[in-house]
Short mmCIF file of C-alpha atoms and ligand atoms in Angstrom, two decimals:
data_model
loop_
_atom_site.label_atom_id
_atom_site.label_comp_id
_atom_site.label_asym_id
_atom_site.label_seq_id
_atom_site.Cartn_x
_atom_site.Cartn_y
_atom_site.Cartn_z
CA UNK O 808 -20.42 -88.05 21.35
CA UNK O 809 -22.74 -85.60 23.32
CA UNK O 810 -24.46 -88.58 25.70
CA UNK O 811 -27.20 -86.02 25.89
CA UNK O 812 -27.96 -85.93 22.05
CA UNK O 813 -27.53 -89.41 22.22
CA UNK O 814 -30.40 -89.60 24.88
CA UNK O 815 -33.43 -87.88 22.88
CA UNK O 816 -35.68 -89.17 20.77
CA UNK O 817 -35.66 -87.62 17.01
CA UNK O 818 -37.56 -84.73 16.02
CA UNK O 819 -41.26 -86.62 15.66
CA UNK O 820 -42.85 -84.69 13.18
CA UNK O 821 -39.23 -83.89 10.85
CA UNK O 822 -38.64 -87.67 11.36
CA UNK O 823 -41.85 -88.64 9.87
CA UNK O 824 -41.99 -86.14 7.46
CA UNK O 825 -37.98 -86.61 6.27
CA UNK O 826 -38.64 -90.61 5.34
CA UNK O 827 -41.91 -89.87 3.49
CA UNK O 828 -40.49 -86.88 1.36
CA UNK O 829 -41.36 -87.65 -2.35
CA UNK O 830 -43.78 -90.18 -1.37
CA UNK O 831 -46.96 -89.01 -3.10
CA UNK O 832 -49.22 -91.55 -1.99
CA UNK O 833 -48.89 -90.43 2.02
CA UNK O 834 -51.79 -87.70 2.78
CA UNK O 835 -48.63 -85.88 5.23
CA UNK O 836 -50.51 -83.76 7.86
CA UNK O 837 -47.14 -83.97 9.86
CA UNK O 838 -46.09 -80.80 9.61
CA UNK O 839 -46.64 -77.14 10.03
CA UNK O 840 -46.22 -75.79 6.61
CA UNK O 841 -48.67 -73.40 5.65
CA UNK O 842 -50.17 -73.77 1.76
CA UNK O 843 -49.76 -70.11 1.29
CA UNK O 844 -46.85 -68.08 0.81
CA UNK O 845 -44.84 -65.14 1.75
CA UNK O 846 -46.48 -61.37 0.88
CA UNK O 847 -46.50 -59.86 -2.60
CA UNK O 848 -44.58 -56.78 -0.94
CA UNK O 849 -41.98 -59.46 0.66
CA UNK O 850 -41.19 -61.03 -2.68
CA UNK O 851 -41.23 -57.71 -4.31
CA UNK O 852 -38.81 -56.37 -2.15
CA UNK O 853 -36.20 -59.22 -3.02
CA UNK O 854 -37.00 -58.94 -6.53
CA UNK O 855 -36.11 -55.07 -6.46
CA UNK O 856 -32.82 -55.94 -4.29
CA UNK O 857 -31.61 -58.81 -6.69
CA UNK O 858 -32.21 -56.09 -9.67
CA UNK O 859 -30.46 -52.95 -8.37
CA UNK O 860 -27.47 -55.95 -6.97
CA UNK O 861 -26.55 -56.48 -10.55
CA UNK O 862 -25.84 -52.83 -11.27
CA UNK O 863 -24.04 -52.46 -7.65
CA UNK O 864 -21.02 -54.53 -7.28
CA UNK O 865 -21.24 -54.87 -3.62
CA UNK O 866 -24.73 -54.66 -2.20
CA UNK O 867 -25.40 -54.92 1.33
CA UNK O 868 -27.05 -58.39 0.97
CA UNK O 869 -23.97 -60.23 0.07
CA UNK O 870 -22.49 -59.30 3.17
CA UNK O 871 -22.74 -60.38 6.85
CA UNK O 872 -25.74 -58.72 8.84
CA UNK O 873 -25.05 -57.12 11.73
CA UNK O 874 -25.14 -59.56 14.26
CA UNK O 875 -28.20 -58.66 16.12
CA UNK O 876 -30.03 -57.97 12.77
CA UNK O 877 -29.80 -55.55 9.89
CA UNK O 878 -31.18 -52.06 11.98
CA UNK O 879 -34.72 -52.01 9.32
CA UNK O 880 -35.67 -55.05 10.67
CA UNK O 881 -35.21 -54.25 14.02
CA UNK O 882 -37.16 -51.24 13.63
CA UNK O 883 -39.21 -52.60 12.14
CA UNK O 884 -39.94 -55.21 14.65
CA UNK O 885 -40.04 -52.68 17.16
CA UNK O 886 -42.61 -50.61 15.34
CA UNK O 887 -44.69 -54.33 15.12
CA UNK O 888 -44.88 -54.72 18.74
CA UNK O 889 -45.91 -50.96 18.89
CA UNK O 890 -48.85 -50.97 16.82
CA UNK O 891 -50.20 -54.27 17.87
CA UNK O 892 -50.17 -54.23 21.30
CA UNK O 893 -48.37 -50.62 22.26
CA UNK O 894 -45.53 -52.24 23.98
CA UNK O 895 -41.96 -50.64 23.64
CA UNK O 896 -39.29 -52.60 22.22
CA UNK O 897 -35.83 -50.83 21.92
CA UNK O 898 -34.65 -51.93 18.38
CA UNK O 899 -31.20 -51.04 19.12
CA UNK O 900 -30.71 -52.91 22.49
CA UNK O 901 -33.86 -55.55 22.92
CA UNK O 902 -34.15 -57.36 19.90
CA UNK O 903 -31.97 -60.78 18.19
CA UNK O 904 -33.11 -61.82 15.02
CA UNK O 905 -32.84 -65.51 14.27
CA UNK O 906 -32.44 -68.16 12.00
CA UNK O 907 -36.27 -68.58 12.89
CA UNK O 908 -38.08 -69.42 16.39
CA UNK O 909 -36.27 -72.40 16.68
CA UNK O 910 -32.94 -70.58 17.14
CA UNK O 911 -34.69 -68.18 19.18
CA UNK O 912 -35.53 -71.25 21.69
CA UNK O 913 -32.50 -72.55 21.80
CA UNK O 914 -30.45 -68.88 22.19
CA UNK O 915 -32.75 -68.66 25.02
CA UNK O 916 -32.71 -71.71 27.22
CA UNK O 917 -28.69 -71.60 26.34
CA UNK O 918 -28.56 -67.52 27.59
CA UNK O 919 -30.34 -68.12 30.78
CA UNK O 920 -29.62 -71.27 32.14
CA UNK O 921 -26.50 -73.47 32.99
CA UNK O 922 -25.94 -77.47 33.48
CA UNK O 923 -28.17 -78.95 35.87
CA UNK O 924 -30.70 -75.80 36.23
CA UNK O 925 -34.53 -77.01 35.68
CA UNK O 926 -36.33 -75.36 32.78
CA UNK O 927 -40.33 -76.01 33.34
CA UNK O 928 -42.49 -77.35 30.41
CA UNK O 929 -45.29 -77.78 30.06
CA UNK O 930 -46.89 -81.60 29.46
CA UNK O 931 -48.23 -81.55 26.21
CA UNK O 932 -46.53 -78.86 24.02
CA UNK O 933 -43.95 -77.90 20.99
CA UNK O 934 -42.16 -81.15 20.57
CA UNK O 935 -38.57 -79.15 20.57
CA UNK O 936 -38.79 -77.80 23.78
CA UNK O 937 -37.95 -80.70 25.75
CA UNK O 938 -34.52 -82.16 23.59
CA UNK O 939 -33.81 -78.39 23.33
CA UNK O 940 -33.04 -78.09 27.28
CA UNK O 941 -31.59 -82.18 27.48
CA UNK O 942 -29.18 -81.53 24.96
CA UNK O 943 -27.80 -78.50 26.62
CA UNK O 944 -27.49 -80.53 30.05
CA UNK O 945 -30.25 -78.56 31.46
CA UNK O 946 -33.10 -80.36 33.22
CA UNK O 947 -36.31 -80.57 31.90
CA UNK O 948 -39.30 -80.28 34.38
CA UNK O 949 -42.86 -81.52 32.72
CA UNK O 950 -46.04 -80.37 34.03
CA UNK O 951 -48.49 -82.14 33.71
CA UNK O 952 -51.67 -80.34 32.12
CA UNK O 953 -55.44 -81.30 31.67
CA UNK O 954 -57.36 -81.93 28.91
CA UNK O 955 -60.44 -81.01 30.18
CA UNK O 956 -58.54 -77.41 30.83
CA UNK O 957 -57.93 -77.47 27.56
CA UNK O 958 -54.20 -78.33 28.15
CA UNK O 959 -53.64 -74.56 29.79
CA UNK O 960 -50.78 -74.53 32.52
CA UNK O 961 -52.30 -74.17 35.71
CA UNK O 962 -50.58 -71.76 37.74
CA UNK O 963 -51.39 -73.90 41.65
CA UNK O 964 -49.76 -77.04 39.72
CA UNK O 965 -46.80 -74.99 38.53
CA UNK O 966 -46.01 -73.89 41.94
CA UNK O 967 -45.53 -77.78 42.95
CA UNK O 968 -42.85 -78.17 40.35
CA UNK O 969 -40.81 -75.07 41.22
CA UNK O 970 -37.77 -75.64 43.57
CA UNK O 971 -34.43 -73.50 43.99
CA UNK O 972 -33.29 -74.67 40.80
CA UNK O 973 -36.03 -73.75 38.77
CA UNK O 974 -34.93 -70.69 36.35
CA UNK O 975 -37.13 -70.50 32.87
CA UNK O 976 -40.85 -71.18 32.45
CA UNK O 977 -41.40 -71.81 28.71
CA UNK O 978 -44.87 -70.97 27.29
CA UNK O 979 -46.72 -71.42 23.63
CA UNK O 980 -49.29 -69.29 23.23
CA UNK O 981 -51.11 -69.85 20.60
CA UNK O 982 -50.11 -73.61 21.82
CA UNK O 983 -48.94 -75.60 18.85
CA UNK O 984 -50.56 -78.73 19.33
CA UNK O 985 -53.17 -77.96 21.86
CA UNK O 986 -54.91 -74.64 19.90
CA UNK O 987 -54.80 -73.54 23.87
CA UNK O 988 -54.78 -69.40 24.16
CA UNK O 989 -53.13 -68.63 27.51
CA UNK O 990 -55.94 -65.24 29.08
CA UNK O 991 -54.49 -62.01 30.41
CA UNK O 992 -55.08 -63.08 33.47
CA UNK O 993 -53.37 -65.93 33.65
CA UNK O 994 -50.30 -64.75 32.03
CA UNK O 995 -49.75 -62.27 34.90
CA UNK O 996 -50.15 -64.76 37.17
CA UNK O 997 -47.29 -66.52 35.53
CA UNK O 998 -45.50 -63.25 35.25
CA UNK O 999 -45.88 -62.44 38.81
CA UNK O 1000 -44.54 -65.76 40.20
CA UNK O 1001 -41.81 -65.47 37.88
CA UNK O 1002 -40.57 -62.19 39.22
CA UNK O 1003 -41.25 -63.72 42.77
CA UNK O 1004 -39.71 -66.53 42.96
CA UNK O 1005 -36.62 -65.58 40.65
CA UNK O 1006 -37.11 -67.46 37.40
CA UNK O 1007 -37.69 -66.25 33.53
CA UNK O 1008 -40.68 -66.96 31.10
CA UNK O 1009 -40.59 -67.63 27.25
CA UNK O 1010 -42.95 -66.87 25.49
CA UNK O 1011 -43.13 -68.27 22.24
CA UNK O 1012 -45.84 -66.39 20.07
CA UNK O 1013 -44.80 -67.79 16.84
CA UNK O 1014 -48.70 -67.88 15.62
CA UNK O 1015 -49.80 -64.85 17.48
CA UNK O 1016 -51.10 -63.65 13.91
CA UNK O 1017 -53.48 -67.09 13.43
CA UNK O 1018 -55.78 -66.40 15.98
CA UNK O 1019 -59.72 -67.43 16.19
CA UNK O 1020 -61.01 -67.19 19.88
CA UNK O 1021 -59.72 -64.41 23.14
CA UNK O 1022 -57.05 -62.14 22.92
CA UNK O 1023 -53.19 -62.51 22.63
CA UNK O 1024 -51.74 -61.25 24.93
CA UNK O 1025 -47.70 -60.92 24.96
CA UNK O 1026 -46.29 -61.45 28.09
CA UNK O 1027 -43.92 -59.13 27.98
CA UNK O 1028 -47.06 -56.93 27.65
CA UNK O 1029 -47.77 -57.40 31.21
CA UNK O 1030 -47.21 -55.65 34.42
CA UNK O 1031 -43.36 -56.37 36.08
CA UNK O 1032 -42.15 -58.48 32.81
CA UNK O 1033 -39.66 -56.06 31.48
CA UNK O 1034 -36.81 -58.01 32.87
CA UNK O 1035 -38.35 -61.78 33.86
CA UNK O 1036 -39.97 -61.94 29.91
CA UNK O 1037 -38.64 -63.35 26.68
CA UNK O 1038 -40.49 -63.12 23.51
CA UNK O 1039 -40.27 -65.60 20.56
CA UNK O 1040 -41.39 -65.04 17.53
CA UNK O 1041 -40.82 -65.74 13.62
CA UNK O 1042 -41.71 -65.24 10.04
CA UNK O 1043 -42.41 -68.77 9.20
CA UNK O 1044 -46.18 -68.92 10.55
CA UNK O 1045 -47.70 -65.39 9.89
CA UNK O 1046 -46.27 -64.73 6.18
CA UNK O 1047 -46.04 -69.07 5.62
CA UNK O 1048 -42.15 -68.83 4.38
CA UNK O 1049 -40.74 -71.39 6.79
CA UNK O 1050 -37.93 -72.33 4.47
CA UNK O 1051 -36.59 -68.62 4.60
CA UNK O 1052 -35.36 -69.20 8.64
CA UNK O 1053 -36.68 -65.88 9.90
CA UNK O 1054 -37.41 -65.21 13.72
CA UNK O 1055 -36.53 -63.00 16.89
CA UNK O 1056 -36.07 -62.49 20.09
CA UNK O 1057 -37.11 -59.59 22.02
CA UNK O 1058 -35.99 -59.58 26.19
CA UNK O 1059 -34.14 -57.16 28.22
CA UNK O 1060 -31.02 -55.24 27.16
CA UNK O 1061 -29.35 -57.57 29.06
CA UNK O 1062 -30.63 -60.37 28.14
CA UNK O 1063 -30.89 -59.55 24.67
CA UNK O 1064 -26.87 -58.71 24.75
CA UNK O 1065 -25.69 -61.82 26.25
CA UNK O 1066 -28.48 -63.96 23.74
CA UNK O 1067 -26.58 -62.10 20.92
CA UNK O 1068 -23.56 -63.07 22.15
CA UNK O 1069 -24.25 -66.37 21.70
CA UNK O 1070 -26.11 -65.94 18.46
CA UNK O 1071 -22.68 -65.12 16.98
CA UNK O 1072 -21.12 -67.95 18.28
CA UNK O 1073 -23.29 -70.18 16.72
CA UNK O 1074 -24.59 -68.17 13.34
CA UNK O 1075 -22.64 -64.97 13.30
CA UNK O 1076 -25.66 -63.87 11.36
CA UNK O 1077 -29.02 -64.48 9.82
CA UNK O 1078 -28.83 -64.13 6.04
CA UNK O 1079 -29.03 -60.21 4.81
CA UNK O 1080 -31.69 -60.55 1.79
CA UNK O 1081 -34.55 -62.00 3.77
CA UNK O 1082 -34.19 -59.63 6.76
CA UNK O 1083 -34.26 -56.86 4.38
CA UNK O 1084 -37.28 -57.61 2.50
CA UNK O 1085 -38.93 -58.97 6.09
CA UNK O 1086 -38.35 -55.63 7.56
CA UNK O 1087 -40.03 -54.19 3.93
CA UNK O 1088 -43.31 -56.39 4.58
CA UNK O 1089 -44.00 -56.57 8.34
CA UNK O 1090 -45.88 -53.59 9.08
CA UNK O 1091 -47.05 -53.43 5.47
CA UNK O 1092 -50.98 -52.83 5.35
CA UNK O 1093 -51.25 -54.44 2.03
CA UNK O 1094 -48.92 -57.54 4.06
CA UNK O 1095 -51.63 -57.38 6.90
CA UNK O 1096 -54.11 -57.60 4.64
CA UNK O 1097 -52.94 -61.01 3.03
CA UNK O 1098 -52.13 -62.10 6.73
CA UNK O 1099 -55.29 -61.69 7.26
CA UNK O 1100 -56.86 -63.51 4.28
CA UNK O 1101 -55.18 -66.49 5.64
CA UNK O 1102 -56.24 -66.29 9.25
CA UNK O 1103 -59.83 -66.12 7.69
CA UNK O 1104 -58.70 -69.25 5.35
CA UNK O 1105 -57.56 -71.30 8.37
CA UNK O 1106 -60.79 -70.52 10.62
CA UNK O 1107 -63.21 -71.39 8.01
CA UNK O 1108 -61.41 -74.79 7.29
CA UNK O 1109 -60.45 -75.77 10.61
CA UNK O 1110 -64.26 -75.45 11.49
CA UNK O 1111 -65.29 -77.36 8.61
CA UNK O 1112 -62.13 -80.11 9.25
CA UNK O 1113 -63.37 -80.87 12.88
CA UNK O 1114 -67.26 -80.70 11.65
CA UNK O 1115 -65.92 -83.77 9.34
CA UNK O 1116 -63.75 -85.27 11.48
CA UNK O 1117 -66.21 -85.73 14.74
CA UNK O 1118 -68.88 -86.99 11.87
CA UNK O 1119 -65.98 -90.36 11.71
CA UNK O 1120 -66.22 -92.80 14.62
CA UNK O 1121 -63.42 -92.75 16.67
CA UNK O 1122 -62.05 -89.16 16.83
CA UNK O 1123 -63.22 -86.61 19.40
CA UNK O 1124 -62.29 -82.88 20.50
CA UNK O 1125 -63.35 -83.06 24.28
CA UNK O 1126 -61.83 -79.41 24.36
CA UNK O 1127 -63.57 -77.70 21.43
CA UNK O 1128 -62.42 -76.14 18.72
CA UNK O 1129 -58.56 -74.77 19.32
CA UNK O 1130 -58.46 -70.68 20.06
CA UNK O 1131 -55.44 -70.38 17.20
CA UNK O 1132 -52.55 -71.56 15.32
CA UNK O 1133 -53.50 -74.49 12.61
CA UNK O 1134 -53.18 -77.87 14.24
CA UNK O 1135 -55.97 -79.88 16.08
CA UNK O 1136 -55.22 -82.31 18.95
CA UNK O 1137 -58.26 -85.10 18.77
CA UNK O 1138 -58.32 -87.85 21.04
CA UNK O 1139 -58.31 -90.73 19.34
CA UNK O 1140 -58.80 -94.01 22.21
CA UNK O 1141 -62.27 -95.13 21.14
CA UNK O 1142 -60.46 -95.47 17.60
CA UNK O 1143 -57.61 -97.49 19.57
CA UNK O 1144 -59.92 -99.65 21.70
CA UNK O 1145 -61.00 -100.84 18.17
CA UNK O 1146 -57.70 -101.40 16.77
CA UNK O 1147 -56.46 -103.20 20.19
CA UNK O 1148 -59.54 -104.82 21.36
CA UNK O 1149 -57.80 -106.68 24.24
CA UNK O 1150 -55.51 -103.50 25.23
CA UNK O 1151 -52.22 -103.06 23.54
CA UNK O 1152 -48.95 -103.02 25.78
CA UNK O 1153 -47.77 -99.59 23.97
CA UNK O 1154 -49.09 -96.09 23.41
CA UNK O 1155 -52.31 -96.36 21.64
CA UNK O 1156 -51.52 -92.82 20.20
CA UNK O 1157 -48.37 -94.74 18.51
CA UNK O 1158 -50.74 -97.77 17.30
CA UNK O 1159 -52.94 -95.02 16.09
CA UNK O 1160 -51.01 -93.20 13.87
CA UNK O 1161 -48.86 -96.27 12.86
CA UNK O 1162 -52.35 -97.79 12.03
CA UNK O 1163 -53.72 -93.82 9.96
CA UNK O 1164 -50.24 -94.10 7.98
CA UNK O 1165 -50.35 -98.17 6.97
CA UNK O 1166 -54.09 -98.46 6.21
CA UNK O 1167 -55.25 -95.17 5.64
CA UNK O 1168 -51.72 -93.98 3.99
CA UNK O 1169 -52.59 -90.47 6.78
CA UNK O 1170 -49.75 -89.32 8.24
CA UNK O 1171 -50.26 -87.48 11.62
CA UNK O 1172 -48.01 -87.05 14.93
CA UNK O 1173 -48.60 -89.23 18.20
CA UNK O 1174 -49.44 -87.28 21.13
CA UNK O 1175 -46.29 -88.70 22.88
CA UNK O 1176 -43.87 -86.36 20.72
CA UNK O 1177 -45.35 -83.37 22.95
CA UNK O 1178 -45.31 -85.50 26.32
CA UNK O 1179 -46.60 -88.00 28.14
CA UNK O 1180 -50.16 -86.36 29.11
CA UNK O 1181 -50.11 -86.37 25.03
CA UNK O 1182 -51.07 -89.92 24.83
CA UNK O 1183 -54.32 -90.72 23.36
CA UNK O 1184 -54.21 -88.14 21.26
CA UNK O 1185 -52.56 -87.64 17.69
CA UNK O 1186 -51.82 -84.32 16.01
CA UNK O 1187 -53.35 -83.13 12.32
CA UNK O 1188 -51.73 -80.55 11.04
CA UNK O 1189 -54.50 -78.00 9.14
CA UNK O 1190 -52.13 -75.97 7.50
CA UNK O 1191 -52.49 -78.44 4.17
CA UNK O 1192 -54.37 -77.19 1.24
CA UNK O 1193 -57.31 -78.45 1.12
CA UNK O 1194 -57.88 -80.87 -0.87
CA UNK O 1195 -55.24 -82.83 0.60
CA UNK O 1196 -57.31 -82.37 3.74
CA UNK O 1197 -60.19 -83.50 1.89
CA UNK O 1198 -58.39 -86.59 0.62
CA UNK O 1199 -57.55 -87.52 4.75
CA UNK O 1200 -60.84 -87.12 5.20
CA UNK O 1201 -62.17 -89.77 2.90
CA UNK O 1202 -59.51 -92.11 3.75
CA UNK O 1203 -60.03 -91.39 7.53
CA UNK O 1204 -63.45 -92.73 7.40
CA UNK O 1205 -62.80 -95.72 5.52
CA UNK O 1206 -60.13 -96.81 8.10
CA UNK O 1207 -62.25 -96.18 10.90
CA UNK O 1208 -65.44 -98.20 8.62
CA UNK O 1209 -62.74 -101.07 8.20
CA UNK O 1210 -61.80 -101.60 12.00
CA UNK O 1211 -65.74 -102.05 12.37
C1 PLP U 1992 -44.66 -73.30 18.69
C2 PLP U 1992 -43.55 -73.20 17.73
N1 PLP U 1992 -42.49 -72.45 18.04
C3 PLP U 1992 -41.45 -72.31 17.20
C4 PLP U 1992 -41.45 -72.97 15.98
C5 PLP U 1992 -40.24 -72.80 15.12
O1 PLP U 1992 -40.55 -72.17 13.97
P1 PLP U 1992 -39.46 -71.51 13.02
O2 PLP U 1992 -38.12 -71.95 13.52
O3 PLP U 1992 -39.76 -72.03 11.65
O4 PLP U 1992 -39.66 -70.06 13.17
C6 PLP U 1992 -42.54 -73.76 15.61
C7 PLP U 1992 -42.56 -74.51 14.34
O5 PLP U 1992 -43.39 -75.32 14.09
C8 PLP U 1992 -43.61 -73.88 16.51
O6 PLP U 1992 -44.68 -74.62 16.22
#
């Protein structure tokens, strides 16, 4: 057995939500699903596909992409970056596309590292991060980050943590759980010390469309990132189809080569259909327009969700309201003072959300699966429909009533 595997702890949020599956009376706020679904245009497109398929005895779908992605969806990926934020992305010799982000991660830490190199990570962030770089016998570095900074790396207390074996930065931004947008500003900061001191960044912008406060800003946007910059992205988020497995990577031709390389060995390809009709909805106005829809959605009940929640003893939001993506990150250690009066020897945000899912029947994430500096908080995912939300809601506020 790989003694690293063996090491990490299980996905949190898949563990959770795997055992409850089917179990109807759980309120699951676990995990990031979104309630809507893909595009009219998207489904559309696979509708027309399957159609013409039955007259053609060999369509293109049933076959084996290309390995870096069928060429319309890198175009049209490239075309994506071009629009939004009038970066140039060679479709040809920049872009991967992935069985989702989470490929994209793992392509990445795999591409540019080897055993025993330190990968920096920020302490909270995106639970897979972490057992991503173990597994692969990399070293994870945590850095530590402040809540009252709203969780955003600082750049001085990065510089602590970086030694001669330091070689990838990874970044969220929009932060999945914090709701933390990383500025312009600092981003280039990060850039800059990246191309000084001789490591890469990651950014993962998988909810780059689900913004609500600032700018996004991709890094590879930013002055001197051509070559130190990897972007992550995916389908799953923006058009809410994570079941489809739908991502990319965009990085330097030579990164981007040897992260295909790899992406053979391990998928050959991603599956022909989807990146077809992808490629058919991503720069779609109509598309944009249901993106969107949803982004409004999300704002207006994520606002009303935290005006709720901070009405129910117990749960605060010391950093405000988060900037994007669809989770909220409350502290919850008045609520575990009550449940452990005399101090508990374990992670209150563990107590807590054991306590939410046995009393309440609320399922949420403890801070701890993002990190250490996680603790005291618990994780709510918003992307629920909304009376489900409503339903955690009520049955927040009587557990909190019942501890007294
Ligand atoms: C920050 C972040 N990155 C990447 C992913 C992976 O998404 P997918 O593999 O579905 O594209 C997720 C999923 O929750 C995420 O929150």
């Amino acid at each position: 057995m790989n003694r690293n595997l063996l090491s990490v702890r299980p996905h949190p949020s898949k563990q959770i939500s795997d055992a409850l599956a089917g179990d109807s009376e759980v309120v699951n706020l676990t995990v990031g699903e979104p309630s809507y679904g893909p595009p009219a245009r998207l489904l559309e497109a696979i509708r027309e596909r399957i159609s013409l398929g039955a007259e053609d005895p060999a369509p293109a779908y049933n076959r084996y992409a290309h390995s870096r992605g069928v060429p319309a969806l890198r175009r049209a990926i490239g075309e994506y970056y071009r629009r939004r934020y009038g970066l140039a992305v060679d479709p040809d010799q920049q872009v991967v596309v992935t069985h989702g982000g989470a490929e994209a991660i793992w392509l990445t830490v795999f591409t540019l590292t080897e055993p025993g190199d330190e990968v920096l990570i920020p302490d909270p962030c995106y639970m897979i991060f972490e057992p991503i770089t173990t597994v692969l016998g990399r070293t994870a570095v945590r850095v530590p980050t402040r809540a009252e900074n709203r969780f955003r790396l600082d750049p001085d207390d990065l510089a602590g943590f970086l030694t001669e074996k330091s070689r990838l930065l990874i970044l969220n931004s929009p932060e999945n759980p914090t709701g933390t947008v990383y500025d312009r500003d600092t981003l280039q900061v990060l850039v800059d010390m990246a191309h000084d001191r001789g490591f890469h960044l990651l950014h993962d912008e998988v909810f780059d469309s689900l913004l609500y406060a600032g700018e996004h800003v991709p890094a590879m946007a930013l002055e001197a990132a051509s070559d130190r910059v990897v972007m992550v992205n995916s389908f799953s988020k923006r058009f809410g189809m994570t079941g489809w497995r739908l991502g990319w990577l965009a990085a330097s031709p030579e990164v981007a080569g040897y992260a295909a390389k790899a992406h053979t060995f391990m998928t050959l390809a991603t599956g022909s259909l989807i990146q077809e009709a992808a490629a058919v909805a991503l720069n779609d106005p109509a598309s944009d327009r249901e993106v969107e829809r949803h982004r409004l959605e999300l704002q207006e009940k994520t606002l009303w969700f935290i005006d709720e929640l901070l009405r129910i003893a117990g749960f605060s939001l010391p950093g405000g309201a988060p900037s994007g993506g669809f989770y909220l990150f409350p502290c919850v250690t008045d609520l575990g003072a009550r449940l452990m009066p005399g101090g508990g020897d374990g992670s209150v945000s563990e107590a807590v959300a054991r306590h939410l899912l046995q009393d309440a029947k609320v399922a949420v994430v403890p801070g701890t699966g993002f990190g250490a500096r996680g603790e005291g908080h618990v994780r709510i995912s918003l992307a629920a429909p909304r009376d489900r939300l409503e339903a955690a809601l009520v049955r927040l506020r009587d557990a909190s009533r019942r501890l007294g």
